[in-house]
């Protein structure tokens, strides 16, 4: 199974909304990236930022499962989305 860039970006934006709705997760992402909330807001559509949200989800299995259940996604979808976005970044 592979995803188009549009499908991958949609999943990544769902991940953004999921992380943003969880204060603890958002604080963890900000600590991990060193970015501020303002930085993320201004760069949210950049592929690198979308990839960072997906990478963050993939680092915690419980959070990943919770996200996939909430979004109605297969647990492999975020990983596939990350791959599609990273391929776009590389090209």
GROMACS .gro file of C-alpha atoms in nm, residues 6-38:
model
   33
    6UNK     CA    1  -0.214   1.455  -0.094
    7UNK     CA    2  -0.326   1.156   0.115
    8UNK     CA    3  -0.005   1.173   0.319
    9UNK     CA    4  -0.048   1.543   0.386
   10UNK     CA    5  -0.408   1.484   0.494
   11UNK     CA    6  -0.293   1.224   0.748
   12UNK     CA    7  -0.018   1.458   0.866
   13UNK     CA    8  -0.267   1.741   0.916
   14UNK     CA    9  -0.486   1.502   1.115
   15UNK     CA   10  -0.177   1.429   1.326
   16UNK     CA   11  -0.123   1.803   1.376
   17UNK     CA   12  -0.480   1.842   1.504
   18UNK     CA   13  -0.445   1.536   1.728
   19UNK     CA   14  -0.119   1.654   1.886
   20UNK     CA   15  -0.241   2.013   1.918
   21UNK     CA   16  -0.548   1.892   2.109
   22UNK     CA   17  -0.328   1.719   2.369
   23UNK     CA   18  -0.144   1.977   2.579
   24UNK     CA   19   0.108   1.725   2.710
   25UNK     CA   20   0.185   1.588   2.364
   26UNK     CA   21   0.220   1.936   2.216
   27UNK     CA   22   0.457   2.039   2.495
   28UNK     CA   23   0.660   1.723   2.428
   29UNK     CA   24   0.683   1.801   2.058
   30UNK     CA   25   0.793   2.157   2.127
   31UNK     CA   26   1.062   2.033   2.368
   32UNK     CA   27   1.180   1.772   2.121
   33UNK     CA   28   1.202   2.007   1.823
   34UNK     CA   29   1.307   2.322   2.005
   35UNK     CA   30   1.043   2.508   1.807
   36UNK     CA   31   0.796   2.752   1.953
   37UNK     CA   32   0.423   2.733   1.899
   38UNK     CA   33   0.452   3.044   1.681
   0.00000   0.00000   0.00000
